[in-house]
Amino acid sequence: MQELNIPKHIGIIMDGNGRWAQARNMNRTSGHKEGAKAVRKAITHARETGIKVLTLYAFSTENWSRPAQEVNAIMDMVGRYLSAETETMVKNGIKMKLIGDKSRFSGSLLRTINESEEKTKDCKDMILNIALNYGGRHELIRAMQSIASLVKDGDILPGDINEELVEKHLDTYGSGDCDLIIRTGGEKRISNFLMWQGAYSELYFSDVLWPDFDNEEFDKAINFYSSRQRRFGGLK
Ligand code: FPP
């Protein structure tokens, strides 16, 4: 049997929580709650499969337009998830990093995030990036702002700006390029996720709604990746 070519870095757009709940006459928050259970399963499976970086899109910069109750419920869920799971993450060697703009988070959520990042910072088995108030363009704008300050202060010249320097100023610094982006819920869009890191990602779209995304579905995506021949613009 041919050996599986496991992606190093997987990004997931977890779509379909609302529709999952609607189909069961439940409210959208119940869908997100069920989605959080799928998050836990996916993290465990990724680690056991040998994935080195898992980036989960939990809340986009555009999601603020949802009803306040839903926004609060998602934020709350992420906070509770981190409080409950940080010790397990430490035990399992998972380094958690929050990617996105932290400036709009409540004080208590921010404290929970910082504590979880601090406690897991030396973990080496897998990086878990949770994208919360994240947008790929916004991440690039923030990177450009930091780089522009360096130029303004005379620390670097415009000609010193290269891919390596841009990467250093991204929230995902240390995670590298994303090899595979999975989107559940049937839509075929990237929705401003990992705009820089996903430049050469393989794309896998699944009709399964996020709460139903289990290990078997995850393996289908990994097998899809494994069967692809990546050329990065060259010839094989
Ligand atoms: C998309 O489904 C899902 C979200 C915007 C929220 C994802 C959040 C979680 C899974 C909660 C927990 C997260 C962590 C990291 C613990 P949707 O609401 O857009 O679904 P729809 O397209 O069916 O309406």
PDB file of C-alpha atoms and ligand atoms in Angstrom:
ATOM      1  CA  MET A   1       0.000   0.000   0.000  1.00  0.00           C
ATOM      2  CA  GLN A   2       1.193   3.487  -0.812  1.00  0.00           C
ATOM      3  CA  GLU A   3       1.955   5.579   2.222  1.00  0.00           C
ATOM      4  CA  LEU A   4      -0.466   8.417   2.989  1.00  0.00           C
ATOM      5  CA  ASN A   5       0.868  11.870   2.314  1.00  0.00           C
ATOM      6  CA  ILE A   6      -0.395  13.609   5.439  1.00  0.00           C
ATOM      7  CA  PRO A   7      -0.814  17.401   5.231  1.00  0.00           C
ATOM      8  CA  LYS A   8       1.244  19.311   7.787  1.00  0.00           C
ATOM      9  CA  HIS A   9      -1.172  22.215   8.163  1.00  0.00           C
ATOM     10  CA  ILE A  10      -4.948  21.913   7.781  1.00  0.00           C
ATOM     11  CA  GLY A  11      -7.378  24.824   7.949  1.00  0.00           C
ATOM     12  CA  ILE A  12     -11.096  24.216   8.465  1.00  0.00           C
ATOM     13  CA  ILE A  13     -14.025  26.509   7.683  1.00  0.00           C
ATOM     14  CA  MET A  14     -16.628  25.039  10.024  1.00  0.00           C
ATOM     15  CA  ASP A  15     -19.891  25.863   8.278  1.00  0.00           C
ATOM     16  CA  GLY A  16     -23.407  24.580   8.801  1.00  0.00           C
ATOM     17  CA  ASN A  17     -24.097  24.810  12.546  1.00  0.00           C
ATOM     18  CA  GLY A  18     -27.184  26.977  11.959  1.00  0.00           C
ATOM     19  CA  ARG A  19     -28.683  24.655   9.344  1.00  0.00           C
ATOM     20  CA  TRP A  20     -27.951  21.633  11.506  1.00  0.00           C
ATOM     21  CA  ALA A  21     -29.990  23.204  14.335  1.00  0.00           C
ATOM     22  CA  GLN A  22     -32.753  24.444  12.036  1.00  0.00           C
ATOM     23  CA  ALA A  23     -33.276  20.960  10.626  1.00  0.00           C
ATOM     24  CA  ARG A  24     -33.980  19.814  14.171  1.00  0.00           C
ATOM     25  CA  ASN A  25     -36.177  22.762  15.169  1.00  0.00           C
ATOM     26  CA  MET A  26     -33.491  23.906  17.560  1.00  0.00           C
ATOM     27  CA  ASN A  27     -32.080  27.412  17.925  1.00  0.00           C
ATOM     28  CA  ARG A  28     -28.814  28.375  16.211  1.00  0.00           C
ATOM     29  CA  THR A  29     -26.925  28.455  19.518  1.00  0.00           C
ATOM     30  CA  SER A  30     -27.667  24.761  20.006  1.00  0.00           C
ATOM     31  CA  GLY A  31     -26.069  24.209  16.611  1.00  0.00           C
ATOM     32  CA  HIS A  32     -22.912  26.005  17.712  1.00  0.00           C
ATOM     33  CA  LYS A  33     -22.897  23.966  20.927  1.00  0.00           C
ATOM     34  CA  GLU A  34     -22.983  20.785  18.883  1.00  0.00           C
ATOM     35  CA  GLY A  35     -20.313  22.359  16.664  1.00  0.00           C
ATOM     36  CA  ALA A  36     -18.065  22.741  19.695  1.00  0.00           C
ATOM     37  CA  LYS A  37     -18.308  18.981  20.285  1.00  0.00           C
ATOM     38  CA  ALA A  38     -17.208  18.411  16.694  1.00  0.00           C
ATOM     39  CA  VAL A  39     -14.309  20.818  17.337  1.00  0.00           C
ATOM     40  CA  ARG A  40     -13.093  18.652  20.195  1.00  0.00           C
ATOM     41  CA  LYS A  41     -13.279  15.498  18.085  1.00  0.00           C
ATOM     42  CA  ALA A  42     -11.495  17.119  15.152  1.00  0.00           C
ATOM     43  CA  ILE A  43      -8.630  18.378  17.357  1.00  0.00           C
ATOM     44  CA  THR A  44      -8.114  14.921  18.867  1.00  0.00           C
ATOM     45  CA  HIS A  45      -8.255  13.239  15.472  1.00  0.00           C
ATOM     46  CA  ALA A  46      -5.840  15.723  13.916  1.00  0.00           C
ATOM     47  CA  ARG A  47      -3.328  15.146  16.692  1.00  0.00           C
ATOM     48  CA  GLU A  48      -3.651  11.371  16.505  1.00  0.00           C
ATOM     49  CA  THR A  49      -3.232  11.479  12.723  1.00  0.00           C
ATOM     50  CA  GLY A  50       0.006  13.434  13.008  1.00  0.00           C
ATOM     51  CA  ILE A  51      -1.220  16.800  11.707  1.00  0.00           C
ATOM     52  CA  LYS A  52       1.231  19.451  12.907  1.00  0.00           C
ATOM     53  CA  VAL A  53      -0.974  22.534  12.615  1.00  0.00           C
ATOM     54  CA  LEU A  54      -4.768  22.804  12.750  1.00  0.00           C
ATOM     55  CA  THR A  55      -6.384  26.183  12.097  1.00  0.00           C
ATOM     56  CA  LEU A  56     -10.103  26.464  12.875  1.00  0.00           C
ATOM     57  CA  TYR A  57     -12.255  29.348  11.625  1.00  0.00           C
ATOM     58  CA  ALA A  58     -14.569  30.014  14.573  1.00  0.00           C
ATOM     59  CA  PHE A  59     -15.639  33.636  13.956  1.00  0.00           C
ATOM     60  CA  SER A  60     -14.898  35.990  11.089  1.00  0.00           C
ATOM     61  CA  THR A  61     -14.557  39.776  11.099  1.00  0.00           C
ATOM     62  CA  GLU A  62     -17.854  39.734   9.128  1.00  0.00           C
ATOM     63  CA  ASN A  63     -19.720  37.628  11.729  1.00  0.00           C
ATOM     64  CA  TRP A  64     -20.339  40.692  13.968  1.00  0.00           C
ATOM     65  CA  SER A  65     -23.372  41.418  11.777  1.00  0.00           C
ATOM     66  CA  ARG A  66     -25.169  38.429  13.324  1.00  0.00           C
ATOM     67  CA  PRO A  67     -27.653  39.009  16.198  1.00  0.00           C
ATOM     68  CA  ALA A  68     -25.837  40.013  19.396  1.00  0.00           C
ATOM     69  CA  GLN A  69     -27.203  36.970  21.187  1.00  0.00           C
ATOM     70  CA  GLU A  70     -25.567  34.622  18.690  1.00  0.00           C
ATOM     71  CA  VAL A  71     -22.284  36.549  18.690  1.00  0.00           C
ATOM     72  CA  ASN A  72     -22.172  36.413  22.495  1.00  0.00           C
ATOM     73  CA  ALA A  73     -23.005  32.716  22.496  1.00  0.00           C
ATOM     74  CA  ILE A  74     -20.101  31.905  20.140  1.00  0.00           C
ATOM     75  CA  MET A  75     -17.624  34.050  22.105  1.00  0.00           C
ATOM     76  CA  ASP A  76     -18.853  32.480  25.313  1.00  0.00           C
ATOM     77  CA  MET A  77     -18.451  29.008  23.891  1.00  0.00           C
ATOM     78  CA  VAL A  78     -14.866  29.625  22.841  1.00  0.00           C
ATOM     79  CA  GLY A  79     -14.087  31.009  26.321  1.00  0.00           C
ATOM     80  CA  ARG A  80     -15.684  28.032  28.012  1.00  0.00           C
ATOM     81  CA  TYR A  81     -13.970  25.625  25.663  1.00  0.00           C
ATOM     82  CA  LEU A  82     -10.563  27.085  26.487  1.00  0.00           C
ATOM     83  CA  SER A  83     -11.218  27.089  30.238  1.00  0.00           C
ATOM     84  CA  ALA A  84     -12.310  23.461  30.148  1.00  0.00           C
ATOM     85  CA  GLU A  85      -9.697  22.111  27.739  1.00  0.00           C
ATOM     86  CA  THR A  86      -6.446  23.960  28.435  1.00  0.00           C
ATOM     87  CA  GLU A  87      -5.128  21.365  30.912  1.00  0.00           C
ATOM     88  CA  THR A  88      -5.885  18.561  28.431  1.00  0.00           C
ATOM     89  CA  MET A  89      -4.128  20.531  25.704  1.00  0.00           C
ATOM     90  CA  VAL A  90      -1.037  20.852  27.895  1.00  0.00           C
ATOM     91  CA  LYS A  91      -1.125  17.110  28.597  1.00  0.00           C
ATOM     92  CA  ASN A  92      -1.467  16.353  24.897  1.00  0.00           C
ATOM     93  CA  GLY A  93       1.230  18.759  23.750  1.00  0.00           C
ATOM     94  CA  ILE A  94      -1.123  21.149  21.958  1.00  0.00           C
ATOM     95  CA  LYS A  95      -0.035  24.764  21.659  1.00  0.00           C
ATOM     96  CA  MET A  96      -3.072  27.040  21.341  1.00  0.00           C
ATOM     97  CA  LYS A  97      -2.820  30.354  19.556  1.00  0.00           C
ATOM     98  CA  LEU A  98      -5.650  32.783  19.008  1.00  0.00           C
ATOM     99  CA  ILE A  99      -5.419  34.343  15.558  1.00  0.00           C
ATOM    100  CA  GLY A 100      -7.438  37.426  14.698  1.00  0.00           C
ATOM    101  CA  ASP A 101      -7.973  40.895  16.045  1.00  0.00           C
ATOM    102  CA  LYS A 102      -8.216  40.664  19.831  1.00  0.00           C
ATOM    103  CA  SER A 103      -9.186  44.309  20.314  1.00  0.00           C
ATOM    104  CA  ARG A 104     -12.971  43.683  20.431  1.00  0.00           C
ATOM    105  CA  PHE A 105     -12.980  40.860  22.976  1.00  0.00           C
ATOM    106  CA  SER A 106     -14.347  41.264  26.492  1.00  0.00           C
ATOM    107  CA  GLY A 107     -11.845  41.500  29.346  1.00  0.00           C
ATOM    108  CA  SER A 108     -12.744  38.086  30.698  1.00  0.00           C
ATOM    109  CA  LEU A 109     -12.466  36.353  27.295  1.00  0.00           C
ATOM    110  CA  LEU A 110      -9.126  38.046  26.738  1.00  0.00           C
ATOM    111  CA  ARG A 111      -7.854  36.815  30.119  1.00  0.00           C
ATOM    112  CA  THR A 112      -8.959  33.250  29.330  1.00  0.00           C
ATOM    113  CA  ILE A 113      -7.272  33.390  25.909  1.00  0.00           C
ATOM    114  CA  ASN A 114      -4.028  34.819  27.296  1.00  0.00           C
ATOM    115  CA  GLU A 115      -3.943  32.242  30.068  1.00  0.00           C
ATOM    116  CA  SER A 116      -4.491  29.390  27.649  1.00  0.00           C
ATOM    117  CA  GLU A 117      -1.824  30.711  25.266  1.00  0.00           C
ATOM    118  CA  GLU A 118       0.622  31.148  28.139  1.00  0.00           C
ATOM    119  CA  LYS A 119       0.017  27.673  29.612  1.00  0.00           C
ATOM    120  CA  THR A 120       0.360  25.889  26.254  1.00  0.00           C
ATOM    121  CA  LYS A 121       3.183  27.973  24.802  1.00  0.00           C
ATOM    122  CA  ASP A 122       5.905  25.315  25.156  1.00  0.00           C
ATOM    123  CA  CYS A 123       3.806  22.448  23.769  1.00  0.00           C
ATOM    124  CA  LYS A 124       5.380  20.816  20.770  1.00  0.00           C
ATOM    125  CA  ASP A 125       3.117  18.119  19.301  1.00  0.00           C
ATOM    126  CA  MET A 126       0.574  20.242  17.458  1.00  0.00           C
ATOM    127  CA  ILE A 127      -0.302  23.902  17.005  1.00  0.00           C
ATOM    128  CA  LEU A 128      -3.989  24.749  17.291  1.00  0.00           C
ATOM    129  CA  ASN A 129      -4.816  28.145  15.789  1.00  0.00           C
ATOM    130  CA  ILE A 130      -8.291  29.333  16.704  1.00  0.00           C
ATOM    131  CA  ALA A 131      -9.373  32.054  14.296  1.00  0.00           C
ATOM    132  CA  LEU A 132     -11.677  34.384  16.203  1.00  0.00           C
ATOM    133  CA  ASN A 133     -12.566  37.832  14.865  1.00  0.00           C
ATOM    134  CA  TYR A 134     -10.298  36.779  12.036  1.00  0.00           C
ATOM    135  CA  GLY A 135     -10.214  37.936   8.437  1.00  0.00           C
ATOM    136  CA  GLY A 136      -7.370  37.203   6.034  1.00  0.00           C
ATOM    137  CA  ARG A 137      -7.379  40.705   4.588  1.00  0.00           C
ATOM    138  CA  HIS A 138      -7.483  42.264   8.026  1.00  0.00           C
ATOM    139  CA  GLU A 139      -4.544  40.122   9.126  1.00  0.00           C
ATOM    140  CA  LEU A 140      -2.591  41.356   6.098  1.00  0.00           C
ATOM    141  CA  ILE A 141      -3.522  44.971   6.814  1.00  0.00           C
ATOM    142  CA  ARG A 142      -2.259  44.628  10.390  1.00  0.00           C
ATOM    143  CA  ALA A 143       0.958  43.065   9.069  1.00  0.00           C
ATOM    144  CA  MET A 144       1.374  45.934   6.587  1.00  0.00           C
ATOM    145  CA  GLN A 145       0.852  48.478   9.359  1.00  0.00           C
ATOM    146  CA  SER A 146       3.624  46.921  11.491  1.00  0.00           C
ATOM    147  CA  ILE A 147       5.979  46.712   8.520  1.00  0.00           C
ATOM    148  CA  ALA A 148       5.212  50.321   7.530  1.00  0.00           C
ATOM    149  CA  SER A 149       6.202  51.413  11.046  1.00  0.00           C
ATOM    150  CA  LEU A 150       9.544  49.642  10.668  1.00  0.00           C
ATOM    151  CA  VAL A 151      10.160  51.491   7.395  1.00  0.00           C
ATOM    152  CA  LYS A 152       9.066  54.789   8.920  1.00  0.00           C
ATOM    153  CA  ASP A 153      11.431  54.333  11.882  1.00  0.00           C
ATOM    154  CA  GLY A 154      14.276  53.589   9.479  1.00  0.00           C
ATOM    155  CA  ASP A 155      14.731  50.008  10.757  1.00  0.00           C
ATOM    156  CA  ILE A 156      14.292  48.552   7.271  1.00  0.00           C
ATOM    157  CA  LEU A 157      14.177  49.784   3.673  1.00  0.00           C
ATOM    158  CA  PRO A 158      11.137  49.180   1.401  1.00  0.00           C
ATOM    159  CA  GLY A 159      13.314  46.801  -0.615  1.00  0.00           C
ATOM    160  CA  ASP A 160      13.824  44.618   2.483  1.00  0.00           C
ATOM    161  CA  ILE A 161      10.157  43.575   2.415  1.00  0.00           C
ATOM    162  CA  ASN A 162       9.962  39.979   1.254  1.00  0.00           C
ATOM    163  CA  GLU A 163       7.797  36.896   1.894  1.00  0.00           C
ATOM    164  CA  GLU A 164       9.729  35.951   5.010  1.00  0.00           C
ATOM    165  CA  LEU A 165       9.229  39.383   6.562  1.00  0.00           C
ATOM    166  CA  VAL A 166       5.514  39.449   5.756  1.00  0.00           C
ATOM    167  CA  GLU A 167       5.115  35.977   7.283  1.00  0.00           C
ATOM    168  CA  LYS A 168       6.823  37.142  10.455  1.00  0.00           C
ATOM    169  CA  HIS A 169       4.103  39.754  10.896  1.00  0.00           C
ATOM    170  CA  LEU A 170       1.166  37.424  10.375  1.00  0.00           C
ATOM    171  CA  ASP A 171      -0.823  36.037  13.315  1.00  0.00           C
ATOM    172  CA  THR A 172       0.110  32.521  12.176  1.00  0.00           C
ATOM    173  CA  TYR A 173       3.878  33.104  12.333  1.00  0.00           C
ATOM    174  CA  GLY A 174       5.461  29.710  12.978  1.00  0.00           C
ATOM    175  CA  SER A 175       2.591  27.735  11.425  1.00  0.00           C
ATOM    176  CA  GLY A 176       3.764  27.956   7.813  1.00  0.00           C
ATOM    177  CA  ASP A 177       1.671  27.609   4.678  1.00  0.00           C
ATOM    178  CA  CYS A 178      -1.663  25.818   4.856  1.00  0.00           C
ATOM    179  CA  ASP A 179      -1.587  22.578   2.819  1.00  0.00           C
ATOM    180  CA  LEU A 180      -5.276  21.756   2.879  1.00  0.00           C
ATOM    181  CA  ILE A 181      -8.373  23.870   3.471  1.00  0.00           C
ATOM    182  CA  ILE A 182     -11.557  21.976   4.301  1.00  0.00           C
ATOM    183  CA  ARG A 183     -14.951  23.671   4.161  1.00  0.00           C
ATOM    184  CA  THR A 184     -18.058  21.903   5.415  1.00  0.00           C
ATOM    185  CA  GLY A 185     -21.672  22.900   4.822  1.00  0.00           C
ATOM    186  CA  GLY A 186     -21.813  22.758   1.026  1.00  0.00           C
ATOM    187  CA  GLU A 187     -20.603  26.264   0.062  1.00  0.00           C
ATOM    188  CA  LYS A 188     -17.565  26.519  -2.189  1.00  0.00           C
ATOM    189  CA  ARG A 189     -15.894  29.700  -0.994  1.00  0.00           C
ATOM    190  CA  ILE A 190     -12.798  30.672   0.963  1.00  0.00           C
ATOM    191  CA  SER A 191     -14.544  33.551   2.784  1.00  0.00           C
ATOM    192  CA  ASN A 192     -11.437  35.554   3.645  1.00  0.00           C
ATOM    193  CA  PHE A 193      -9.745  32.639   5.446  1.00  0.00           C
ATOM    194  CA  LEU A 194      -5.918  32.328   5.369  1.00  0.00           C
ATOM    195  CA  MET A 195      -5.521  34.587   2.307  1.00  0.00           C
ATOM    196  CA  TRP A 196      -1.715  34.494   2.446  1.00  0.00           C
ATOM    197  CA  GLN A 197      -1.130  31.067   3.975  1.00  0.00           C
ATOM    198  CA  GLY A 198      -3.627  29.421   1.628  1.00  0.00           C
ATOM    199  CA  ALA A 199      -2.038  30.614  -1.618  1.00  0.00           C
ATOM    200  CA  TYR A 200      -1.180  27.014  -2.605  1.00  0.00           C
ATOM    201  CA  SER A 201      -3.678  25.099  -0.450  1.00  0.00           C
ATOM    202  CA  GLU A 202      -5.541  22.141  -1.826  1.00  0.00           C
ATOM    203  CA  LEU A 203      -9.263  22.758  -1.365  1.00  0.00           C
ATOM    204  CA  TYR A 204     -11.733  20.176  -0.088  1.00  0.00           C
ATOM    205  CA  PHE A 205     -15.447  20.936   0.077  1.00  0.00           C
ATOM    206  CA  SER A 206     -17.840  18.690   1.951  1.00  0.00           C
ATOM    207  CA  ASP A 207     -21.644  18.853   2.028  1.00  0.00           C
ATOM    208  CA  VAL A 208     -21.646  17.553   5.598  1.00  0.00           C
ATOM    209  CA  LEU A 209     -22.790  20.159   8.143  1.00  0.00           C
ATOM    210  CA  TRP A 210     -20.081  20.930  10.710  1.00  0.00           C
ATOM    211  CA  PRO A 211     -21.725  19.207  13.742  1.00  0.00           C
ATOM    212  CA  ASP A 212     -21.833  15.982  11.675  1.00  0.00           C
ATOM    213  CA  PHE A 213     -18.173  16.193  10.673  1.00  0.00           C
ATOM    214  CA  ASP A 214     -16.654  13.095  12.255  1.00  0.00           C
ATOM    215  CA  ASN A 215     -13.376  11.162  11.985  1.00  0.00           C
ATOM    216  CA  GLU A 216     -14.548   9.357   8.879  1.00  0.00           C
ATOM    217  CA  GLU A 217     -15.287  12.651   7.097  1.00  0.00           C
ATOM    218  CA  PHE A 218     -11.957  14.042   8.275  1.00  0.00           C
ATOM    219  CA  ASP A 219     -10.164  10.999   6.844  1.00  0.00           C
ATOM    220  CA  LYS A 220     -11.918  11.486   3.491  1.00  0.00           C
ATOM    221  CA  ALA A 221     -10.426  14.966   3.292  1.00  0.00           C
ATOM    222  CA  ILE A 222      -6.962  13.713   4.253  1.00  0.00           C
ATOM    223  CA  ASN A 223      -7.183  10.921   1.663  1.00  0.00           C
ATOM    224  CA  PHE A 224      -8.207  13.479  -0.956  1.00  0.00           C
ATOM    225  CA  TYR A 225      -5.111  15.524  -0.121  1.00  0.00           C
ATOM    226  CA  SER A 226      -2.939  12.467  -0.143  1.00  0.00           C
ATOM    227  CA  SER A 227      -4.014  11.616  -3.680  1.00  0.00           C
ATOM    228  CA  ARG A 228      -3.192  15.066  -5.066  1.00  0.00           C
ATOM    229  CA  GLN A 229       0.061  15.807  -6.835  1.00  0.00           C
ATOM    230  CA  ARG A 230       1.137  19.262  -5.823  1.00  0.00           C
ATOM    231  CA  ARG A 231       3.164  21.180  -8.369  1.00  0.00           C
ATOM    232  CA  PHE A 232       3.423  24.693  -6.857  1.00  0.00           C
ATOM    233  CA  GLY A 233       3.339  26.165 -10.358  1.00  0.00           C
ATOM    234  CA  GLY A 234       6.059  23.910 -11.724  1.00  0.00           C
ATOM    235  CA  LEU A 235       5.872  20.733 -13.804  1.00  0.00           C
ATOM    236  CA  LYS A 236       5.918  17.149 -12.606  1.00  0.00           C
TER     237      LYS A 236
HETATM  238  C1  FPP B   1     -20.704  28.506  10.924  1.00  0.00           C
HETATM  239  O1  FPP B   1     -21.987  27.966  10.898  1.00  0.00           O
HETATM  240  C2  FPP B   1     -20.147  28.428  12.271  1.00  0.00           C
HETATM  241  C3  FPP B   1     -19.778  29.493  13.024  1.00  0.00           C
HETATM  242  C4  FPP B   1     -19.866  30.901  12.546  1.00  0.00           C
HETATM  243  C5  FPP B   1     -19.317  29.324  14.403  1.00  0.00           C
HETATM  244  C6  FPP B   1     -18.330  28.232  14.671  1.00  0.00           C
HETATM  245  C7  FPP B   1     -18.206  28.125  16.118  1.00  0.00           C
HETATM  246  C8  FPP B   1     -18.126  26.978  16.822  1.00  0.00           C
HETATM  247  C9  FPP B   1     -18.063  25.630  16.191  1.00  0.00           C
HETATM  248  C10 FPP B   1     -18.146  27.107  18.304  1.00  0.00           C
HETATM  249  C11 FPP B   1     -17.007  26.624  19.059  1.00  0.00           C
HETATM  250  C12 FPP B   1     -15.669  26.953  18.570  1.00  0.00           C
HETATM  251  C13 FPP B   1     -14.552  26.603  19.230  1.00  0.00           C
HETATM  252  C14 FPP B   1     -13.234  26.850  18.624  1.00  0.00           C
HETATM  253  C15 FPP B   1     -14.594  25.979  20.557  1.00  0.00           C
HETATM  254  P1  FPP B   1     -23.196  28.903  10.504  1.00  0.00           P
HETATM  255  O2  FPP B   1     -23.786  29.457  11.745  1.00  0.00           O
HETATM  256  O3  FPP B   1     -22.774  29.903   9.506  1.00  0.00           O
HETATM  257  O4  FPP B   1     -24.151  27.842   9.858  1.00  0.00           O
HETATM  258  P2  FPP B   1     -25.221  28.064   8.719  1.00  0.00           P
HETATM  259  O5  FPP B   1     -24.459  28.398   7.463  1.00  0.00           O
HETATM  260  O6  FPP B   1     -25.889  26.746   8.647  1.00  0.00           O
HETATM  261  O7  FPP B   1     -26.131  29.155   9.179  1.00  0.00           O
END
